[in-house]
């Protein structure tokens, strides 16, 4: 039935497939029966398999079973959910927090809760797909500003109709580019033009900032944004999304957010695991130190070989290739040499900006990184990319 569509995708080098891992995620992974170096996970701090996180999940399964049994508002709010939300608010220094089954689901309904059909959304051109979907669901008018360009945002803000409610939407740390939004400038513009800001810090949570509180801490702007969103599924190593902010916002979302209300509560074990992961982030800062040391080593090495990267400032290191077929060929050759780094192609990124997206973690050893660099140099030369 869909063969033609699939053949079309394949011809354009845009067909995707699932890689099945037969081991836990980590610095290496067993994939299709082979152990390879994994440069394709958001488990930046290795918490997905951390003993305290695993034990917390097992303990909660024993105490509370697997499923929550109902949505949060019916009877699905169990003690681990409340503990996690209290701990998240404390970690982030806000009054309250609310968690969702996924970051995607948080974005789908929090944006429509903040702005409706009579409002205006100004979104960064490279916003994550879940933000774009949330914007569309709100039915607000959507305008796009140039990526990470506060000057262009101001130009667009100046053209807004008088008295219209405006919501600025941006990733904090961009998932496909690894750069950070100009959050301080955005705060200034929001104050000047009376706009609200919805920030998605899915990738920054746990790794950015001196204590890992995220990209807002990294930019020194925590006090300038009354709320923001993040996930428990990347550095925190579990699953879920969250909003932190003042209690009135959280209560409002409990009453209006459709993806909070009309879905079964997350398994309590996931909440317990995420709570344990937050504690590890605070108690083991050396993980963050190792992550950044690894990031700097790999970044410097890739540049020394001659690769071009985006303007990344994070453990997400995208190597720009251009055409989808070349990016795909490079990813395939890397895998043949025992290194998995995916080719990211349209529609995930704009046309002609296909890339190899490398992500590094705290648990990669120096030997693994040096082996990675040797493979990249070999493959880069054979494809005449360096
Ligand atoms: C991964 C990601 C999400 C979705 O989070 P999940 O918890 O995986 O659903 C949302 N926004 C951004 C920027 C992301 O990178």
Coordinates of C-alpha atoms and ligand atoms in Angstrom, one line a residue:
X1 CA 0.0 0.0 0.0
X2 CA 2.8 2.4 0.9
X3 CA 5.5 0.8 -1.3
X4 CA 5.7 3.8 -3.7
X5 CA 6.1 6.3 -0.9
X6 CA 8.8 4.2 0.7
X7 CA 10.6 3.8 -2.7
X8 CA 10.4 7.6 -3.1
X9 CA 12.0 8.2 0.3
X10 CA 14.7 5.6 -0.5
X11 CA 15.5 7.3 -3.8
X12 CA 16.0 10.6 -2.0
X13 CA 18.2 8.9 0.7
X14 CA 15.6 9.8 3.3
X15 CA 14.4 6.3 4.2
X16 CA 14.9 5.6 7.8
X17 CA 15.2 2.3 9.6
X18 CA 15.3 1.1 13.2
X19 CA 18.6 -0.1 14.7
X20 CA 18.0 -2.7 17.4
X21 CA 20.3 -2.7 20.4
X22 CA 20.7 -5.9 22.4
X23 CA 22.5 -4.3 25.3
X24 CA 21.8 -1.3 27.6
X25 CA 22.7 2.1 26.3
X26 CA 26.2 3.2 27.3
X27 CA 29.5 4.4 25.8
X28 CA 29.3 1.3 23.6
X29 CA 26.3 -0.7 22.6
X30 CA 25.5 -4.0 21.0
X31 CA 23.8 -3.4 17.7
X32 CA 22.8 -6.0 15.1
X33 CA 25.0 -8.4 17.1
X34 CA 28.1 -6.2 17.1
X35 CA 29.5 -4.0 19.8
X36 CA 30.0 -0.5 18.6
X37 CA 31.1 2.9 20.1
X38 CA 27.8 4.8 20.6
X39 CA 27.9 8.5 19.8
X40 CA 24.1 8.8 19.4
X41 CA 22.5 8.9 22.8
X42 CA 21.3 11.8 25.0
X43 CA 22.2 9.8 28.1
X44 CA 24.9 12.4 28.7
X45 CA 25.7 11.5 32.3
X46 CA 25.2 7.8 32.1
X47 CA 22.3 7.9 34.5
X48 CA 20.1 5.6 32.4
X49 CA 22.0 2.7 33.9
X50 CA 23.3 4.3 37.2
X51 CA 22.9 1.8 40.1
X52 CA 21.0 4.3 42.3
X53 CA 18.6 5.1 39.4
X54 CA 18.0 1.4 38.6
X55 CA 17.5 0.5 42.3
X56 CA 15.0 3.3 42.8
X57 CA 13.0 2.0 39.9
X58 CA 13.1 -1.6 41.2
X59 CA 12.1 -0.5 44.7
X60 CA 9.1 1.5 43.3
X61 CA 8.0 -1.4 41.1
X62 CA 8.0 -3.6 44.2
X63 CA 6.1 -1.1 46.3
X64 CA 3.7 0.4 43.7
X65 CA 3.6 -2.2 40.8
X66 CA 4.0 -1.1 37.2
X67 CA 1.1 1.0 35.9
X68 CA -0.4 4.0 37.7
X69 CA -3.9 2.7 36.9
X70 CA -5.5 6.0 35.9
X71 CA -4.8 9.6 34.9
X72 CA -3.2 12.0 37.4
X73 CA -6.5 13.7 38.2
X74 CA -8.5 10.5 38.7
X75 CA -6.5 8.2 40.9
X76 CA -3.1 8.0 39.2
X77 CA -1.1 10.5 41.4
X78 CA 1.0 8.2 43.6
X79 CA 3.6 9.3 46.2
X80 CA 6.6 9.0 43.7
X81 CA 5.0 11.6 41.4
X82 CA 4.6 14.1 44.2
X83 CA 8.1 13.5 45.5
X84 CA 9.6 14.0 42.0
X85 CA 7.7 17.3 41.5
X86 CA 8.8 18.6 44.9
X87 CA 12.4 17.6 44.2
X88 CA 12.3 19.1 40.7
X89 CA 11.0 22.5 42.0
X90 CA 13.7 22.5 44.7
X91 CA 16.4 21.6 42.2
X92 CA 15.2 24.4 39.9
X93 CA 14.5 26.9 42.6
X94 CA 10.9 27.4 41.6
X95 CA 7.7 27.2 43.7
X96 CA 6.2 24.2 41.8
X97 CA 6.8 21.6 39.1
X98 CA 4.5 19.5 37.0
X99 CA 5.6 16.3 35.1
X100 CA 4.2 14.8 31.9
X101 CA 4.5 11.4 30.3
X102 CA 6.9 12.8 27.7
X103 CA 8.6 16.1 26.9
X104 CA 6.7 16.0 23.6
X105 CA 3.4 15.9 25.4
X106 CA 4.3 18.8 27.7
X107 CA 5.0 21.0 24.6
X108 CA 1.8 19.9 22.9
X109 CA -0.5 21.2 25.6
X110 CA 1.4 23.8 27.6
X111 CA 1.9 26.1 24.6
X112 CA -1.9 26.0 23.8
X113 CA -2.5 26.7 27.5
X114 CA -0.4 29.9 27.3
X115 CA -1.7 31.3 24.0
X116 CA -4.9 30.9 21.9
X117 CA -6.3 31.7 18.5
X118 CA -6.2 35.4 19.2
X119 CA -2.5 35.3 20.1
X120 CA 0.8 35.5 18.2
X121 CA 3.7 33.1 18.5
X122 CA 7.3 34.0 17.5
X123 CA 9.4 30.9 17.2
X124 CA 13.0 30.2 16.4
X125 CA 13.3 28.7 12.9
X126 CA 15.1 25.6 14.3
X127 CA 12.6 24.9 17.1
X128 CA 12.1 21.2 17.9
X129 CA 9.2 19.5 16.1
X130 CA 7.3 19.1 19.4
X131 CA 7.3 22.9 19.9
X132 CA 6.1 23.5 16.3
X133 CA 3.3 21.0 16.9
X134 CA 2.4 22.7 20.2
X135 CA 2.3 26.1 18.4
X136 CA 0.0 24.7 15.7
X137 CA -2.4 23.2 18.2
X138 CA -2.7 26.6 19.9
X139 CA -4.1 28.0 16.6
X140 CA -2.2 31.2 17.3
X141 CA -0.7 33.0 14.4
X142 CA 2.9 31.7 14.0
X143 CA 5.8 33.8 12.8
X144 CA 9.4 32.5 12.6
X145 CA 12.5 34.4 13.5
X146 CA 16.0 33.6 12.2
X147 CA 17.9 31.1 14.3
X148 CA 19.3 32.4 17.5
X149 CA 19.0 36.0 16.1
X150 CA 17.8 38.4 18.8
X151 CA 18.0 41.3 16.3
X152 CA 15.6 39.6 13.9
X153 CA 13.3 38.7 16.8
X154 CA 13.1 42.4 17.7
X155 CA 12.3 43.3 14.1
X156 CA 9.5 40.8 14.2
X157 CA 8.3 42.0 17.6
X158 CA 8.1 45.6 16.4
X159 CA 5.7 44.5 13.7
X160 CA 3.2 42.8 16.1
X161 CA -0.3 44.2 16.2
X162 CA -0.9 46.4 19.3
X163 CA -2.3 44.6 22.4
X164 CA -1.9 41.1 20.9
X165 CA -0.7 38.5 23.4
X166 CA 2.8 37.4 22.2
X167 CA 4.6 34.2 23.1
X168 CA 8.2 33.7 22.1
X169 CA 9.1 30.0 21.7
X170 CA 12.6 28.6 21.6
X171 CA 14.8 25.7 22.4
X172 CA 17.4 26.6 25.0
X173 CA 20.0 24.2 23.8
X174 CA 19.3 23.3 20.2
X175 CA 19.1 19.5 19.7
X176 CA 20.4 19.4 16.1
X177 CA 22.9 22.2 16.3
X178 CA 24.2 22.1 19.9
X179 CA 24.2 25.9 20.3
X180 CA 22.4 27.9 22.9
X181 CA 19.6 30.5 22.3
X182 CA 20.6 34.1 23.2
X183 CA 18.5 33.8 26.4
X184 CA 19.7 37.0 28.0
X185 CA 18.8 39.1 24.9
X186 CA 15.4 37.3 24.7
X187 CA 14.7 38.1 28.3
X188 CA 15.4 41.8 27.6
X189 CA 13.2 41.8 24.5
X190 CA 10.4 40.0 26.4
X191 CA 10.5 42.6 29.1
X192 CA 10.6 45.5 26.6
X193 CA 7.7 44.3 24.5
X194 CA 5.6 42.7 27.2
X195 CA 5.9 39.1 25.7
X196 CA 5.9 35.8 27.5
X197 CA 8.6 33.2 26.7
X198 CA 8.4 29.4 26.5
X199 CA 11.8 27.9 26.8
X200 CA 12.4 24.2 26.1
X201 CA 15.6 23.0 27.9
X202 CA 15.3 19.3 27.1
X203 CA 19.0 19.0 26.3
X204 CA 20.4 21.4 28.8
X205 CA 18.9 20.0 31.9
X206 CA 21.5 18.2 34.1
X207 CA 24.5 19.2 32.0
X208 CA 24.5 23.0 31.4
X209 CA 25.4 25.5 34.1
X210 CA 27.9 25.3 37.0
X211 CA 25.5 23.0 39.0
X212 CA 23.7 21.3 36.1
X213 CA 20.4 23.2 36.6
X214 CA 20.4 23.8 32.8
X215 CA 20.8 26.4 30.1
X216 CA 19.1 29.2 32.1
X217 CA 21.8 28.7 34.8
X218 CA 24.4 28.6 32.1
X219 CA 23.2 32.0 30.7
X220 CA 22.7 33.5 34.2
X221 CA 19.0 34.2 33.5
X222 CA 17.1 31.9 35.9
X223 CA 15.5 34.8 37.7
X224 CA 14.4 36.5 34.5
X225 CA 12.1 33.7 33.3
X226 CA 9.1 32.8 35.6
X227 CA 8.7 29.3 34.0
X228 CA 10.3 26.9 31.6
X229 CA 10.1 23.3 30.3
X230 CA 12.6 20.5 30.3
X231 CA 12.7 16.7 30.1
X232 CA 13.6 13.7 32.3
X233 CA 14.5 11.7 29.2
X234 CA 17.9 13.0 28.3
X235 CA 20.6 13.7 30.8
X236 CA 18.3 12.6 33.6
X237 CA 18.3 9.2 31.9
X238 CA 14.6 8.3 32.5
X239 CA 11.5 9.5 30.7
X240 CA 9.1 12.3 30.8
X241 CA 8.7 16.1 30.5
X242 CA 8.3 18.8 33.1
X243 CA 7.3 22.4 33.6
X244 CA 8.7 24.4 36.5
X245 CA 7.3 27.7 37.6
X246 CA 5.1 29.4 40.2
X247 CA 2.2 27.5 41.8
X248 CA -0.5 29.4 40.0
X249 CA 0.9 28.4 36.6
X250 CA 1.1 24.8 37.7
X251 CA -2.4 24.7 39.1
X252 CA -3.6 26.3 35.9
X253 CA -1.9 23.6 33.8
X254 CA -3.4 20.8 36.1
X255 CA -6.8 22.3 35.1
X256 CA -6.2 23.0 31.4
X257 CA -3.4 20.9 29.9
X258 CA -5.0 18.2 27.8
X259 CA -1.9 16.0 27.6
X260 CA -1.7 16.1 31.4
X261 CA -5.4 15.4 32.0
X262 CA -6.3 12.9 29.3
X263 CA -3.5 10.4 29.6
X264 CA -2.6 7.7 32.2
X265 CA -0.1 8.9 34.8
X266 CA 3.6 7.9 34.1
X267 CA 4.6 4.6 35.8
X268 CA 5.5 5.5 39.4
X269 CA 8.8 3.6 39.0
X270 CA 9.8 6.2 36.3
X271 CA 9.1 9.0 38.7
X272 CA 11.1 7.3 41.5
X273 CA 14.0 6.7 39.1
X274 CA 14.0 10.4 37.9
X275 CA 14.1 11.5 41.6
X276 CA 17.1 9.4 42.2
X277 CA 18.8 10.7 39.1
X278 CA 18.3 14.3 40.3
X279 CA 20.1 13.4 43.5
X280 CA 23.0 11.8 41.5
X281 CA 23.3 15.0 39.5
X282 CA 23.7 17.0 42.8
X283 CA 25.9 14.4 44.5
X284 CA 28.3 13.4 41.7
X285 CA 29.4 16.6 40.0
X286 CA 32.4 14.8 38.7
X287 CA 30.1 13.2 36.0
X288 CA 29.5 16.6 34.6
X289 CA 33.3 17.4 34.7
X290 CA 34.0 14.2 32.8
X291 CA 31.3 14.9 30.2
X292 CA 32.9 18.3 29.4
X293 CA 36.4 17.0 29.4
X294 CA 35.3 14.4 26.8
X295 CA 33.3 16.9 24.8
X296 CA 36.4 19.2 24.6
X297 CA 38.7 16.4 23.6
X298 CA 36.4 15.1 20.8
X299 CA 35.5 18.6 19.6
X300 CA 39.2 19.6 19.3
X301 CA 40.1 16.3 17.7
X302 CA 37.4 16.6 15.0
X303 CA 38.5 20.2 14.2
X304 CA 42.1 19.1 14.0
X305 CA 41.2 16.5 11.4
X306 CA 39.5 19.2 9.4
X307 CA 35.7 18.6 9.9
X308 CA 33.3 21.6 9.9
X309 CA 30.9 21.6 12.8
X310 CA 28.0 23.9 13.7
X311 CA 28.6 26.6 16.3
X312 CA 28.1 24.1 19.1
X313 CA 28.9 24.9 22.7
X314 CA 27.7 21.5 24.1
X315 CA 28.2 17.7 24.0
X316 CA 26.1 17.7 20.8
X317 CA 28.7 18.0 18.0
X318 CA 27.1 18.1 14.5
X319 CA 29.5 17.7 11.6
X320 CA 28.1 19.4 8.6
X321 CA 28.1 17.3 5.4
X322 CA 25.4 18.9 3.1
X323 CA 23.7 16.3 0.9
X324 CA 21.6 13.6 2.5
X325 CA 23.3 10.8 0.4
X326 CA 26.8 11.8 1.5
X327 CA 25.7 12.0 5.2
X328 CA 24.1 8.6 4.9
X329 CA 27.2 7.2 3.2
X330 CA 29.4 8.5 6.0
X331 CA 27.2 7.2 8.8
X332 CA 27.2 3.8 7.1
X333 CA 31.0 3.7 6.8
X334 CA 31.5 4.8 10.4
X335 CA 29.3 1.9 11.4
X336 CA 31.3 -0.5 9.3
X337 CA 34.3 0.6 11.3
X338 CA 32.5 0.1 14.7
X339 CA 31.3 3.7 15.4
X340 CA 27.6 4.6 15.4
X341 CA 26.9 8.3 14.7
X342 CA 23.6 8.9 12.8
X343 CA 23.1 10.9 9.7
X344 CA 20.5 13.6 10.4
X345 CA 18.6 14.5 7.3
X346 CA 15.6 16.5 6.2
X347 CA 12.9 17.0 7.4
X348 CA 14.7 16.9 10.8
X349 CA 17.1 19.6 9.5
X350 CA 16.8 22.1 6.6
X351 CA 17.6 20.9 3.1
X352 CA 21.3 20.8 2.2
X353 CA 22.3 20.8 5.9
X354 CA 22.4 17.1 6.5
X355 CA 24.9 16.2 9.1
X356 CA 26.5 13.6 11.3
X357 CA 25.3 14.3 14.8
X358 CA 27.8 13.2 17.3
X359 CA 26.9 13.2 21.0
X360 CA 29.5 12.3 23.7
X361 CA 28.9 11.2 27.2
X362 CA 30.6 11.2 30.6
X363 CA 31.3 7.5 30.4
X364 CA 33.3 7.4 27.1
X365 CA 36.9 6.5 27.9
X366 CA 39.8 8.4 26.3
X367 CA 40.7 5.3 24.4
X368 CA 37.2 5.1 22.9
X369 CA 37.4 8.8 21.9
X370 CA 40.8 8.3 20.3
X371 CA 39.5 5.3 18.4
X372 CA 36.5 7.4 17.3
X373 CA 38.8 10.1 16.0
X374 CA 40.9 7.6 14.1
X375 CA 37.8 6.2 12.4
X376 CA 36.4 9.6 11.6
X377 CA 39.7 10.6 10.0
X378 CA 39.8 7.5 7.9
X379 CA 36.2 7.7 6.8
X380 CA 36.4 11.5 6.2
X381 CA 39.5 11.0 4.0
X382 CA 37.9 8.1 2.0
X383 CA 34.8 10.3 1.3
X384 CA 37.1 13.4 0.6
X385 CA 35.4 15.4 3.3
X386 CA 38.7 16.4 4.9
Ligands
LIG1 C1 13.8 15.3 23.0 C2 13.2 16.6 22.9 C3 11.8 16.8 23.3 C4 10.9 15.6 23.6 O1 11.2 15.1 24.8 P1 10.7 13.6 25.1 O2 10.8 13.5 26.6 O3 11.8 12.7 24.5 O4 9.4 13.4 24.5 C5 11.3 18.1 23.3 N1 12.0 19.1 23.0 C6 13.3 19.0 22.6 C7 14.1 20.2 22.3 C8 13.9 17.8 22.6 O5 15.2 17.6 22.2

